Short mmCIF file of C-alpha atoms and ligand atoms in Angstrom, two decimals:
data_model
loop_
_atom_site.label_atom_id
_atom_site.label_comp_id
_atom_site.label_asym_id
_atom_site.label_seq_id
_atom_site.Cartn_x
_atom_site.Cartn_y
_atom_site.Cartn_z
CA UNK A 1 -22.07 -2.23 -3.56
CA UNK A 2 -23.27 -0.60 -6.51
CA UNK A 3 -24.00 -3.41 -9.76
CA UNK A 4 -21.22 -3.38 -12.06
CA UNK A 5 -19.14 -0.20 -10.73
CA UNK A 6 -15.98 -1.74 -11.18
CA UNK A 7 -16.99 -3.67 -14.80
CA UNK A 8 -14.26 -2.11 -17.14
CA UNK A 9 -12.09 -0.10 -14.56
CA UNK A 10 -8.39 0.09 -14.32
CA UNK A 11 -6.82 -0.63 -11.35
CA UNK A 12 -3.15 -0.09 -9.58
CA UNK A 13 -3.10 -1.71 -6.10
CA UNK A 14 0.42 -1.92 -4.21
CA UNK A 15 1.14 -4.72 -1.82
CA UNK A 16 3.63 -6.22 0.33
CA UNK A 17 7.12 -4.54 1.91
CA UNK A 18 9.50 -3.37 0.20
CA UNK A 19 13.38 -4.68 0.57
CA UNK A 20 16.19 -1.82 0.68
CA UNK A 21 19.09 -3.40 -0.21
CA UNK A 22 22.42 -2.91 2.14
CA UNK A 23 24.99 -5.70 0.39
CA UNK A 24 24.29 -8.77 -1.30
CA UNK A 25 22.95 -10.65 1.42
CA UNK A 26 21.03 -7.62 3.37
CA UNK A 27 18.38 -5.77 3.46
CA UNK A 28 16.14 -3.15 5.14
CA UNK A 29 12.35 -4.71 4.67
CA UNK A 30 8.95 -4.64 7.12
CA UNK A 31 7.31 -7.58 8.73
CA UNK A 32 4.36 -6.93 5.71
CA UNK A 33 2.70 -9.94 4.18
CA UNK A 34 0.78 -8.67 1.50
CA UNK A 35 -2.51 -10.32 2.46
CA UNK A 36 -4.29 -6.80 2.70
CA UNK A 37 -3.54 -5.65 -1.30
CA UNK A 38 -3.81 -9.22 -2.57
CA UNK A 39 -7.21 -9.94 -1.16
CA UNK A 40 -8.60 -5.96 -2.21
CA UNK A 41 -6.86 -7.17 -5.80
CA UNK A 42 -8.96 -10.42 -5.69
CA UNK A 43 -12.54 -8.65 -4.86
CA UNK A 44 -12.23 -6.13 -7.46
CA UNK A 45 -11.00 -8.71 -9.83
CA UNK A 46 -13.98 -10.83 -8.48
CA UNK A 47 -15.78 -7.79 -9.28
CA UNK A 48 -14.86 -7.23 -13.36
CA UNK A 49 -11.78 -4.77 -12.69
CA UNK A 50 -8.98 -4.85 -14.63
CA UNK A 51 -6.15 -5.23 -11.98
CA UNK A 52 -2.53 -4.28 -11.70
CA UNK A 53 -0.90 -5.54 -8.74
CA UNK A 54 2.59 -4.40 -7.91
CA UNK A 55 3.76 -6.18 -5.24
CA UNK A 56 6.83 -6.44 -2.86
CA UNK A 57 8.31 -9.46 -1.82
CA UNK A 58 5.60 -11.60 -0.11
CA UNK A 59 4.71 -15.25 -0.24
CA UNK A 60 1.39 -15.16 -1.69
CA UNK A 61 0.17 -16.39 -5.44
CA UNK A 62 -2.29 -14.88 -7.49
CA UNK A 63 -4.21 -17.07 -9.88
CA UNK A 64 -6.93 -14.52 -12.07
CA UNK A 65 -7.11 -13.78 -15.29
CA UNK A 66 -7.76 -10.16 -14.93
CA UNK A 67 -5.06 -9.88 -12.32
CA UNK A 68 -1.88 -8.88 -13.78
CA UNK A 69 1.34 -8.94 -11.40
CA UNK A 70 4.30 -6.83 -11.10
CA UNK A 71 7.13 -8.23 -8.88
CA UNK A 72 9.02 -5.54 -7.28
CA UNK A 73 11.56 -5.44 -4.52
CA UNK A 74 12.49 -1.85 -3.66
CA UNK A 75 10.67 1.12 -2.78
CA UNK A 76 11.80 2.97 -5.86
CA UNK A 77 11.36 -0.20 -8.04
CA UNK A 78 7.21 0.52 -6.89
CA UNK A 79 8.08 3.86 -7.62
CA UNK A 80 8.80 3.26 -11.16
CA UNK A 81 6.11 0.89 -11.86
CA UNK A 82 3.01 3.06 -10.21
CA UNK A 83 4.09 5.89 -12.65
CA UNK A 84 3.96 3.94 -15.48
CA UNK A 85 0.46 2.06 -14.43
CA UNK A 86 -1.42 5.27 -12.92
CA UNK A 87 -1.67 7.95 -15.49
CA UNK A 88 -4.05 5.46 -17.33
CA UNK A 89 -5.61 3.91 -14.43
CA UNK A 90 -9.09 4.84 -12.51
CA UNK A 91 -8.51 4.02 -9.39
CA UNK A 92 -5.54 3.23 -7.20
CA UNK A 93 -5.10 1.76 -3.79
CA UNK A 94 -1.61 2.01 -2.23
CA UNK A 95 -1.81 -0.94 0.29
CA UNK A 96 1.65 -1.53 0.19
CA UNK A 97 4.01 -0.89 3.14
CA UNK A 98 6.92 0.83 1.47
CA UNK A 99 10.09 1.71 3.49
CA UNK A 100 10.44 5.93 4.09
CA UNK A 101 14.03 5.40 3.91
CA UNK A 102 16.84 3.32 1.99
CA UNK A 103 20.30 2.59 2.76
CA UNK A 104 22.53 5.75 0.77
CA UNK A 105 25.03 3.49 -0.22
CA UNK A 106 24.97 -0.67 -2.32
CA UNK A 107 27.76 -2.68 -1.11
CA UNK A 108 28.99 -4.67 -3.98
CA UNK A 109 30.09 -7.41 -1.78
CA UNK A 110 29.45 -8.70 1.95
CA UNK A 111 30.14 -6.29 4.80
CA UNK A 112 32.39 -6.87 7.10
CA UNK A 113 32.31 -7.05 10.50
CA UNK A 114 35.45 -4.96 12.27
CA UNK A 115 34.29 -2.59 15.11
CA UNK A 116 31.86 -2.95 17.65
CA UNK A 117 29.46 -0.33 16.36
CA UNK A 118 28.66 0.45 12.72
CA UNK A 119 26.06 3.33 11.02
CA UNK A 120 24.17 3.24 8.51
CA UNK A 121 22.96 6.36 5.89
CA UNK A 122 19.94 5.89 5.17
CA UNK A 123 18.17 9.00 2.25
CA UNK A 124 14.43 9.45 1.71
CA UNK A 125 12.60 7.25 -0.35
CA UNK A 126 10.12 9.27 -2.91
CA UNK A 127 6.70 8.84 -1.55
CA UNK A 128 4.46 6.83 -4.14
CA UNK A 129 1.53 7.66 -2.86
CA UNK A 130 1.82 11.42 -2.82
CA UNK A 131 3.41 11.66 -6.22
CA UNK A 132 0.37 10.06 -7.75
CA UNK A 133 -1.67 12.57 -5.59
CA UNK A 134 0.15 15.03 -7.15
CA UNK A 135 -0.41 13.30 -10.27
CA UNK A 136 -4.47 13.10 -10.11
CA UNK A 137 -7.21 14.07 -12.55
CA UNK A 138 -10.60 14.72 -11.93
CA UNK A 139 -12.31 11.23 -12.85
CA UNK A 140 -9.26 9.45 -11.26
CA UNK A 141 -10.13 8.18 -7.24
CA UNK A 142 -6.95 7.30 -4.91
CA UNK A 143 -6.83 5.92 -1.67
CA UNK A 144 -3.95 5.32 1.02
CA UNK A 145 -3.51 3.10 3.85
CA UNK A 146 -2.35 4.46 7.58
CA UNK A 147 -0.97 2.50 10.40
CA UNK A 148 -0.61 4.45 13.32
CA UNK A 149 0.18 3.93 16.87
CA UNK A 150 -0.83 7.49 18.27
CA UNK A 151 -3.54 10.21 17.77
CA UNK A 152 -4.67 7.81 14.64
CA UNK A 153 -7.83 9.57 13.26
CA UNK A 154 -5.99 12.83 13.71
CA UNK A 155 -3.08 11.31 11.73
CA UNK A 156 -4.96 10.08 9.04
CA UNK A 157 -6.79 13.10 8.33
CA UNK A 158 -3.67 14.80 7.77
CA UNK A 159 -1.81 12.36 5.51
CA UNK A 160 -5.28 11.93 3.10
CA UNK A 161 -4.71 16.19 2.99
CA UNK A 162 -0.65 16.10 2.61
CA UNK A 163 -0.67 13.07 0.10
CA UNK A 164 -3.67 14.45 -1.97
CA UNK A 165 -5.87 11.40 -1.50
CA UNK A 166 -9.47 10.72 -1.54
CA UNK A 167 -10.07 7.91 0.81
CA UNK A 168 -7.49 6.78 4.09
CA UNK A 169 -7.89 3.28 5.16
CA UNK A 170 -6.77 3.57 8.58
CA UNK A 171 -5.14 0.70 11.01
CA UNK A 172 -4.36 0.79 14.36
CA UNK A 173 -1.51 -1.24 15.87
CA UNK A 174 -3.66 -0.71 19.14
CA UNK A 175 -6.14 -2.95 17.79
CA UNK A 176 -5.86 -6.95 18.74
CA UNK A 177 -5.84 -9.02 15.42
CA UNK A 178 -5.23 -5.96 13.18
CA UNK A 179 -2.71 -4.71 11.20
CA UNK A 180 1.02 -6.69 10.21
CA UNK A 181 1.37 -10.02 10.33
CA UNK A 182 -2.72 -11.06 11.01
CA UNK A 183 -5.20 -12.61 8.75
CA UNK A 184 -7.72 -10.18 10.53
CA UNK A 185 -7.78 -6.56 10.05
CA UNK A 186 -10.00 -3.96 11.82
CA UNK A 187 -10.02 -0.54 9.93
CA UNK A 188 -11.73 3.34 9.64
CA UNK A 189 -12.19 4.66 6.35
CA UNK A 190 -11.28 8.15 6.33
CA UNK A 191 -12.86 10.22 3.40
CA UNK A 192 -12.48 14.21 2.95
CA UNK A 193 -15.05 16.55 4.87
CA UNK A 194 -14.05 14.68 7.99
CA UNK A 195 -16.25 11.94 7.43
CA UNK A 196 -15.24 8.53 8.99
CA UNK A 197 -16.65 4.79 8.61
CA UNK A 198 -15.54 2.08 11.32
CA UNK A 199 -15.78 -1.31 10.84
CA UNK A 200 -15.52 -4.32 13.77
CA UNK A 201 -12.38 -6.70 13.53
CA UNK A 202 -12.87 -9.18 10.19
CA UNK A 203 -10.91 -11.29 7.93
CA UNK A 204 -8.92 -9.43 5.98
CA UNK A 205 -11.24 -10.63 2.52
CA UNK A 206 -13.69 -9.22 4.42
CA UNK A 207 -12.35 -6.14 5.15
CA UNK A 208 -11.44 -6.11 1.40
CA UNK A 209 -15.29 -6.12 0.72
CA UNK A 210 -15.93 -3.38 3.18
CA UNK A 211 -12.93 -1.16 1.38
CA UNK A 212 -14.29 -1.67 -2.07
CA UNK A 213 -18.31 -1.10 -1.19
CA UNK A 214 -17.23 2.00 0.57
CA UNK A 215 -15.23 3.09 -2.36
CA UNK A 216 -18.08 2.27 -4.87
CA UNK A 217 -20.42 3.67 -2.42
CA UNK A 218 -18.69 7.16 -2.24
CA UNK A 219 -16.92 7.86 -5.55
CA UNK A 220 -19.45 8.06 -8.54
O1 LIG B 1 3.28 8.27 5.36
P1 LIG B 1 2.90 6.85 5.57
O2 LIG B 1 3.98 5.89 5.21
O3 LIG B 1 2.30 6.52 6.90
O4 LIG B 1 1.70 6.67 4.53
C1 LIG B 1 1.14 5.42 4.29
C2 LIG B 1 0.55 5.39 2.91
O5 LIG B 1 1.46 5.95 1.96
C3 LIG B 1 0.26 4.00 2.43
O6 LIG B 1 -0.84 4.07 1.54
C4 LIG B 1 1.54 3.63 1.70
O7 LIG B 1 1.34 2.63 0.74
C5 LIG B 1 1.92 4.95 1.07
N1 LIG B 1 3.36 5.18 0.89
C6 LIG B 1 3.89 5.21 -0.38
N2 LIG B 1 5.23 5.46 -0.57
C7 LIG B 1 6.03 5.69 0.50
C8 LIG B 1 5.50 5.67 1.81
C9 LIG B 1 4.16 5.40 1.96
O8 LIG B 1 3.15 4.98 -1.35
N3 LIG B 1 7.31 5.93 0.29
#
């Protein structure tokens, strides 16, 4: 890691799921548990970053002084609150698992059941990590997560192109111990110019060491 590259720098991480709300008592959410973006949140902080954490619904705490959190439940909520955070941020990391779709209609109250089959419309979500893509400057660095079940590498290297990003951290589901739901993580870091770095299976601190070395290491 290079000495004191995060000392002053602003940072947006998201974490977590994100709940898309059907009726009062429903909702469309992921099987996330935040432990990824909280523990990258808690290196950097560990690390003299200023850091802004907007997280989804999880049961984790976050006890720093230079961590400041944003509860959020929906996609669009996360949405919102990146735009606000980003344009004067240096870095972001989008570790959050945000749902690609939301339920087109809020039922005021509790619905029913009548029939045996029911549908639900679901509309596009906006994609938080492209806009802010979109939304880069020169001196800012921005890196997306991937979890992919199929042609991974070749996945990644397309969404760090279509999203605008500098850095993919990539997850395989076909990994043992990695991904949703573990405490252990095993991840590529995807970077443009088709370079790649793989780590072995860790604890997901760990892994949140390897991310922010890499990023220090890469982005000057
Ligand atoms: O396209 P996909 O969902 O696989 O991309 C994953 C990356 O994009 C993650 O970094 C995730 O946090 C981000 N993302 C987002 N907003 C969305 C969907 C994904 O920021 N609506």
């Amino acid at each position: 890691m290079l000495p004191d590259y995060y000392k002053c720098k602003k940072i947006v991480i998201t974490a977590g799921p994100t709940y898309e709300k059907i009726d009062p008592v429903r909702f469309i959410g992921n099987y996330s548990t935040g432990k990824m973006g909280y523990a990258i949140a808690e290196e950097l902080a560990e690390n003299g970053a200023e850091v802004h954490l907007v997280s989804g619904p999880v049961k984790l705490e976050i006890n720093h002084p230079d961590i400041k959190v944003y509860h959020v439940e929906s996609a669009r909520e996360m949405y919102a609150q990146c735009m606000d955070l980003f344009p004067t941020c240096d870095i972001a990391i989008m570790a959050a698992a945000v749902a690609d779709y939301r339920p087109e209609e809020y039922h005021e109250t509790k619905v029913k059941k009548n029939a045996d089959h029911m549908t639900l419309q679901l509309v596009r979500n906006p994609d938080i990590l492209e806009a802010i893509g979109q939304m880069k400057k020169a001196h800012q660095v921005v890196v997306g997560f991937a979890l992919e079940t199929d042609n991974e590498i070749e996945n990644a290297q397309q969404k760090l192109l279509k999203k605008n990003a500098d850095a993919i951290v990539l997850n395989s589901l076909n990994d043992k111990g990695a991904g949703f739901k573990h405490s252990t993580n095993k991840i590529s870091i995807i970077l443009k110019k088709g370079i790649i770095f793989e780590y072995p299976l860790k604890d997901k601190q760990d892994v949140a060491k390897d991310i922010i070395t890499c990023i220090s290491q890469n982005f000057k």
